[in-house]
Tab-separated table of C-alpha atoms in Angstrom:
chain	number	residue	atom	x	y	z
A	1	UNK	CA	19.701	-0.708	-26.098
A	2	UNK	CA	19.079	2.843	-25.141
A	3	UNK	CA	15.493	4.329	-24.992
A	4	UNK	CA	14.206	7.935	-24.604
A	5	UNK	CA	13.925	8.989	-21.120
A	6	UNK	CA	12.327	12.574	-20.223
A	7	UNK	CA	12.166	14.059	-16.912
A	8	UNK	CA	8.454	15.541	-16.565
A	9	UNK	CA	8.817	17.569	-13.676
A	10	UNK	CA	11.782	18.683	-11.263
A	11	UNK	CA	11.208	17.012	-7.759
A	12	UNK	CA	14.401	16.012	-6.345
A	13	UNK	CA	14.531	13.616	-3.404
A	14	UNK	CA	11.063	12.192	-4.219
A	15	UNK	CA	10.133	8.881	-4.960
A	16	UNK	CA	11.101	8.109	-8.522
A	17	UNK	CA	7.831	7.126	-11.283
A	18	UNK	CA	7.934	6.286	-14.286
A	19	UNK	CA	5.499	5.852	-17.084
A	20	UNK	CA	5.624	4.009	-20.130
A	21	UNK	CA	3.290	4.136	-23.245
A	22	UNK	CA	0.887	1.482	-25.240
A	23	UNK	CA	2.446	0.481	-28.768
A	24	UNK	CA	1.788	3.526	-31.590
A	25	UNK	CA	1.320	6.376	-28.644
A	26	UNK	CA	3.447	8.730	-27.781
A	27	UNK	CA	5.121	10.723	-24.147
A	28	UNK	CA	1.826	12.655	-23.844
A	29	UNK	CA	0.083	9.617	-23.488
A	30	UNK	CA	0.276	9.617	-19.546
A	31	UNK	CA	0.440	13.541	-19.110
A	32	UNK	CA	-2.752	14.240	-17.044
A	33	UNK	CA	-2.057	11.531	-14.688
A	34	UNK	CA	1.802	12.510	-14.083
A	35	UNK	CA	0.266	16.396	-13.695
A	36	UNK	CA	-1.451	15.500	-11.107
A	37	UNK	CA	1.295	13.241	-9.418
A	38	UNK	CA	3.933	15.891	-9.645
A	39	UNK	CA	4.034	17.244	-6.926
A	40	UNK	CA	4.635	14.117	-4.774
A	41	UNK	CA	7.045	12.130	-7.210
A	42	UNK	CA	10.152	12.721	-9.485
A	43	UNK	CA	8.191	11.938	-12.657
A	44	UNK	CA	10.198	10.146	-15.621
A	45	UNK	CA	8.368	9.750	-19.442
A	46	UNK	CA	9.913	7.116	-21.226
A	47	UNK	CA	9.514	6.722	-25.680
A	48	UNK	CA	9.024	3.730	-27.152
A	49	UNK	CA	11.721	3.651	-30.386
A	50	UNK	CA	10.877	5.925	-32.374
A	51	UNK	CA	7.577	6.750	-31.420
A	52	UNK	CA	7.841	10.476	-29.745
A	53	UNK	CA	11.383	11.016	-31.033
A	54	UNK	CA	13.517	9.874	-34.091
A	55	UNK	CA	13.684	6.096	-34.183
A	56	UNK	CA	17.391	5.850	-35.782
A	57	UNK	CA	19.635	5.794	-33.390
A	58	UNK	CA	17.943	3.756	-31.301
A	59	UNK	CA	16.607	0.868	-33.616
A	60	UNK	CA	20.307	0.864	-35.506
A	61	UNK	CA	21.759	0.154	-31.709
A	62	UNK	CA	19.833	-2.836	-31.827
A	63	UNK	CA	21.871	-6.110	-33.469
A	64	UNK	CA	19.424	-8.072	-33.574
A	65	UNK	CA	15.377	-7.497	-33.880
A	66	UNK	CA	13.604	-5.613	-30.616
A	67	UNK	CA	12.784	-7.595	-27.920
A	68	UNK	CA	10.880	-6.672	-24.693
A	69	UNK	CA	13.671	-7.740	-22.498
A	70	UNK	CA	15.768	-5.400	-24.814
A	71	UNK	CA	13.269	-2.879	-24.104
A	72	UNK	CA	12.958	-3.512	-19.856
A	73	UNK	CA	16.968	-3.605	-19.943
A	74	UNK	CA	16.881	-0.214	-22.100
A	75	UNK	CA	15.100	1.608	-19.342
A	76	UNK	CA	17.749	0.536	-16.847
A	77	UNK	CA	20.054	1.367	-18.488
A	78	UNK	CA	18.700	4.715	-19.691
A	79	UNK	CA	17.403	5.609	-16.528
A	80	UNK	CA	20.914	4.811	-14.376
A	81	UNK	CA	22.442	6.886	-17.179
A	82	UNK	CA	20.189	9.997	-15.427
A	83	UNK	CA	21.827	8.689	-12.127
A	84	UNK	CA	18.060	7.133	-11.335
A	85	UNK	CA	19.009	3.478	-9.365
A	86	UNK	CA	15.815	2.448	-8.282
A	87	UNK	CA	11.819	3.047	-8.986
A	88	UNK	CA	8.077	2.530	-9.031
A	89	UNK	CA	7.121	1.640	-12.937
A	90	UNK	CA	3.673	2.302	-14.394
A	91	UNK	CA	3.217	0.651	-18.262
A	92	UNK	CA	-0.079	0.179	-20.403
A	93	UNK	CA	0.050	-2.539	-22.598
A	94	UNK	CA	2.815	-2.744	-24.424
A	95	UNK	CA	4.961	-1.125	-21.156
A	96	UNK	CA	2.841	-3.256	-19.144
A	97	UNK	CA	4.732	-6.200	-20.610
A	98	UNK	CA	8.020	-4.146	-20.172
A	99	UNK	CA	7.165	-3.426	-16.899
A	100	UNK	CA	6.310	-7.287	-15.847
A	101	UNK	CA	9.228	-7.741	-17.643
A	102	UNK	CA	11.705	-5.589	-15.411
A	103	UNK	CA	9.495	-6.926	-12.033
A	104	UNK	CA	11.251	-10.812	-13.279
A	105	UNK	CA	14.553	-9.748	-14.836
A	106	UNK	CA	15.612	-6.766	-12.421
A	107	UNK	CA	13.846	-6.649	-9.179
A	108	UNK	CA	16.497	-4.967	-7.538
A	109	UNK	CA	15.727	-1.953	-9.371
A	110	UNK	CA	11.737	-1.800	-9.493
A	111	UNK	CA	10.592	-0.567	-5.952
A	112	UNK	CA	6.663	-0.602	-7.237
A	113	UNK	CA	4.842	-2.209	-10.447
A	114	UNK	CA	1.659	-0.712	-11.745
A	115	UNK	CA	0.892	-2.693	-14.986
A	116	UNK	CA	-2.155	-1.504	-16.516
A	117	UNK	CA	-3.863	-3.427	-19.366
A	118	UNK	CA	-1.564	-5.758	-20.289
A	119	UNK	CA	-1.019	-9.689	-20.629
A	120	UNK	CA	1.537	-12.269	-20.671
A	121	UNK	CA	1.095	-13.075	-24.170
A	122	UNK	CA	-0.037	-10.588	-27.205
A	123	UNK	CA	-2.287	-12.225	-30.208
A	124	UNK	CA	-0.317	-14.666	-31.881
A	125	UNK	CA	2.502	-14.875	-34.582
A	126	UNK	CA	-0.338	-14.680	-37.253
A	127	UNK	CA	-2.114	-12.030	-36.237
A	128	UNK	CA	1.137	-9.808	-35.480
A	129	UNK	CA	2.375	-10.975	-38.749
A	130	UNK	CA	-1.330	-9.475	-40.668
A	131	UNK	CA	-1.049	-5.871	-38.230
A	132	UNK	CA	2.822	-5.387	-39.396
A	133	UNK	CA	1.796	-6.323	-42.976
A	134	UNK	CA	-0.920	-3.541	-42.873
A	135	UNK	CA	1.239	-1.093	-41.453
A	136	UNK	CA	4.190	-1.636	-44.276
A	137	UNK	CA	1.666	-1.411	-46.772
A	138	UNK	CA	-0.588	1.236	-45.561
A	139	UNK	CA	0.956	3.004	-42.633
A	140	UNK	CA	0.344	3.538	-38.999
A	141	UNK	CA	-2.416	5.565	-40.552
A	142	UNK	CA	-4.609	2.787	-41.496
A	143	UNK	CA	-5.194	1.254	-38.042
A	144	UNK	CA	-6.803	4.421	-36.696
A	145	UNK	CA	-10.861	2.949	-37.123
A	146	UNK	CA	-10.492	-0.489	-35.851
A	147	UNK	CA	-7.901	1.132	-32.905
A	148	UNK	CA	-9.981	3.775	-31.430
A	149	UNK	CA	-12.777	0.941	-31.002
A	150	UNK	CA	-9.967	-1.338	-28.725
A	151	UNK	CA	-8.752	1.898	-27.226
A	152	UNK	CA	-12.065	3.781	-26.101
A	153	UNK	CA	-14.966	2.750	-24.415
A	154	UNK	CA	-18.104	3.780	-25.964
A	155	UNK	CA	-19.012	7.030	-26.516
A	156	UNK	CA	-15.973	8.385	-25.292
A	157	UNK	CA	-14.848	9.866	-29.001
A	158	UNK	CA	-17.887	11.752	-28.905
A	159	UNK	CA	-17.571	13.673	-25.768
A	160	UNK	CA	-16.409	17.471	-26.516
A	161	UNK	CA	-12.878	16.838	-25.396
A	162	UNK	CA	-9.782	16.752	-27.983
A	163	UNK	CA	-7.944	14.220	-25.693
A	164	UNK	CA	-9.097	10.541	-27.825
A	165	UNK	CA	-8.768	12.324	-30.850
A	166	UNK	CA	-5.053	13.774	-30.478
A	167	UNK	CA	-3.733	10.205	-29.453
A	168	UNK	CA	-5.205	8.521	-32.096
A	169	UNK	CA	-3.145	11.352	-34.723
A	170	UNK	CA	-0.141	10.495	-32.509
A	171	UNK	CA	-1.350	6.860	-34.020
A	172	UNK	CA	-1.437	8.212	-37.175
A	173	UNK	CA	1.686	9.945	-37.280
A	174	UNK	CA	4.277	7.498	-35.660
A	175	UNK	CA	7.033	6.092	-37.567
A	176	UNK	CA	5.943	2.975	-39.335
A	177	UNK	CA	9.021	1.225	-38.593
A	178	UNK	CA	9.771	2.263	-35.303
A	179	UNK	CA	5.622	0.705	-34.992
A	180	UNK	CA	6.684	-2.486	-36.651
A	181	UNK	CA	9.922	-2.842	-34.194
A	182	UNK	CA	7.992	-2.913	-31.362
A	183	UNK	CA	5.040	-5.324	-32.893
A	184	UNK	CA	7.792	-7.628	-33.498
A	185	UNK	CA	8.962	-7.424	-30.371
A	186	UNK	CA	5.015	-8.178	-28.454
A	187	UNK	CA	5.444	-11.326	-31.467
A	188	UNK	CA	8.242	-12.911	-29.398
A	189	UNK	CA	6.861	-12.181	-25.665
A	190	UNK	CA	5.395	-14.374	-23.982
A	191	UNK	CA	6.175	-14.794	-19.793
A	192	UNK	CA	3.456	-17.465	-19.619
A	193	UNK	CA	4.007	-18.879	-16.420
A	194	UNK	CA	6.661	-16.761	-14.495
A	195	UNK	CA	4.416	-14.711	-12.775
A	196	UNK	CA	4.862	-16.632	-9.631
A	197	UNK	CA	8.117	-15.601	-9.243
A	198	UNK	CA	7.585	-11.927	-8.909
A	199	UNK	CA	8.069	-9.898	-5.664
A	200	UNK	CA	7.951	-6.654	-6.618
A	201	UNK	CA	4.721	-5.165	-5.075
A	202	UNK	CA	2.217	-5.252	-7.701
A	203	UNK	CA	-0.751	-2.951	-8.514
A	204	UNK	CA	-2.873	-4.697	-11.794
A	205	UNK	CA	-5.503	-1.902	-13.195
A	206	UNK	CA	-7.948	-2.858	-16.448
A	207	UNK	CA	-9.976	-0.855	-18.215
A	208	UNK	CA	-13.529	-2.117	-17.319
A	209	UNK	CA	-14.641	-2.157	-20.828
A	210	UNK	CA	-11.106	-3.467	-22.718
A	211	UNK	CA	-11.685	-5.928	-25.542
A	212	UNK	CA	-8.440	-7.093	-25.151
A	213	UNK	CA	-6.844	-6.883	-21.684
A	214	UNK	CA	-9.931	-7.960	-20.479
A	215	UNK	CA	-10.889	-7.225	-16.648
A	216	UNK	CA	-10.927	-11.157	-15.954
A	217	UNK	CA	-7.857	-11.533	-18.226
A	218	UNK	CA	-6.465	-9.068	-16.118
A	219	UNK	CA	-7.906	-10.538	-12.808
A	220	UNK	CA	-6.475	-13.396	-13.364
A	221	UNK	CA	-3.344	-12.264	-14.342
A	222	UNK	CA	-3.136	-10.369	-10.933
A	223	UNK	CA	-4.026	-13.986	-8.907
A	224	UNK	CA	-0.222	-15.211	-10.354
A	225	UNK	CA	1.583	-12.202	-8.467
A	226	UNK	CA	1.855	-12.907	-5.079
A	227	UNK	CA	0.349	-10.226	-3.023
A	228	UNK	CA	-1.234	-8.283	-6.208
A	229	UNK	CA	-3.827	-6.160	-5.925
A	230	UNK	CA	-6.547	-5.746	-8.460
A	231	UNK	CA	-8.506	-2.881	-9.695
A	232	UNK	CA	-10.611	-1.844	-12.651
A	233	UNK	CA	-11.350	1.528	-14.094
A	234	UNK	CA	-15.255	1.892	-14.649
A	235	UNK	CA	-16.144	3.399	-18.139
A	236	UNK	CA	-13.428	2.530	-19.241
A	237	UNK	CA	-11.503	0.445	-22.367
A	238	UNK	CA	-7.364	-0.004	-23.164
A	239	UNK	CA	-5.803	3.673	-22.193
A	240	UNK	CA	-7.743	4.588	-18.649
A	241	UNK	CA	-5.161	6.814	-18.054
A	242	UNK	CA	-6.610	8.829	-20.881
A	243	UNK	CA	-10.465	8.537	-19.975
A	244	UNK	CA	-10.232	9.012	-16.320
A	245	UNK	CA	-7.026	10.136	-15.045
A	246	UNK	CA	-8.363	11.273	-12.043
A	247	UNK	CA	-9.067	7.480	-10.892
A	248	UNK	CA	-6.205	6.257	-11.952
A	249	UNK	CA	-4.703	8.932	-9.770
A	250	UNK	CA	-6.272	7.742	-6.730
A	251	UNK	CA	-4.890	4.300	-7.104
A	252	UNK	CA	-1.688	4.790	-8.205
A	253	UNK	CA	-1.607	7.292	-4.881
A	254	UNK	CA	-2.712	4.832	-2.688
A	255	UNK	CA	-0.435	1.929	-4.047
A	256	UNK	CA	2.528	4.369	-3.787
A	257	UNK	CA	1.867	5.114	-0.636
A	258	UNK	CA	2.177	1.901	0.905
A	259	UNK	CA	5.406	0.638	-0.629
């Protein structure tokens, strides 16, 4: 399947990165880190379905439910169709799982992995089963409270910025379908196991204070790729890239330059 693919910034004949968002955020998510990036890489925005732009097209494409190999294969496929063969891939969460996922089913392409809070396995059947329940019956609206507490370290809502508080409307405002798509696709991933296999030079980053994607979750999850390296984001929870682009700046530079 195709997905949405937006060139941030003109750059030709730099090294190609691309970002890819956590599930119910949209394109903007990664915008302060890619800013600050621009200048020294052709920078690529990718959209889960639906999320930034109209889901139809790209859901009806699908014959059978969303998968996250779908979703890896999708931004091949999407990307090759903007004559872009090879690059470095940075995904949060859900796009961390993508971007594992293109690291084990198309090396050739990936020249650099950043996968920031992520996992090998999401929850469980039942408890993807209650969130796309809630979200039929109530709306991406309704998982705004219990959301910004995964999503934001303490104390970061309160801080006289607008940036937690515009990506939790994005929340609020994304398509509940094109939401429930991509739950059900984190339902059926699970790459338990593979991580061995994987080549592609690997930077892991958590959020130091991530309920979820947990820093030793995470560290451990970086000891199953060889060569990994590890790092965590202080004062931070599941979106870093949102609390203190500036550090994840540094790291990504530093990764990118040695590949």
């Amino acid at each position: 399947m195709r997905i949405a693919v937006r060139a941030f910034n003109d750059n030709p004949g730099s090294p190609v990165l691309v970002f890819g968002n956590a599930l119910g955020t949209r394109m903007p998510l990664w915008t302060s880190v890619a800013a600050r990036l621009a200048d020294d890489f052709q920078i690529y925005l990718t959209d889960l379905p639906g999320h930034t732009l109209p889901a139809g097209d790209f859901l009806a494409e699908a014959s059978a439910p969303v998968t996250i190999e779908a979703l890896a294969s999708g931004v091949v496929e999407s990307l090759a169709e903007l004559g872009v063969e090879s690059f470095a891939y940075c995904g949060v969460s859900i796009s961390g799982a993508i971007g594992l996922t293109l690291a084990l089913n198309h090396p050739e392409r990936l020249t650099g992995l950043v996968a920031c809070a992520t996992a090998e396995k999401f929850g469980t059947s039942e408890s993807w089963d209650e969130r796309i329940g809630e979200v039929r019956s109530d709306g991406t609206g309704s998982l705004v409270d219990d959301t910004a507490d995964r999503w934001f370290a303490a104390g970061f809502l309160g801080e006289d910025i607008a940036t937690g508080h515009l990506i939790l409307s994005d929340l609020a405002l994304v398509d509940d379908e094109a939401y429930v798509a991509a739950a059900s696709a984190l339902k059926t991933y699970d790459v338990s196991g593979k991580l061995g296999s994987i080549t592609t030079p690997t930077l892991v980053m958590a959020g130091a204070q991530d309920p979820g994607c947990t820093p030793e979750a995470m560290s451990s999850l970086a000891e199953q790729i060889k060569d990994a390296r590890f790092v965590t984001i202080p004062d931070s929870a599941h979106l870093p890239m949102a609390e203190h682009p500036e550090i994840v700046v540094d790291h990504i530079q530093e990764f990118c330059g040695q590949l």
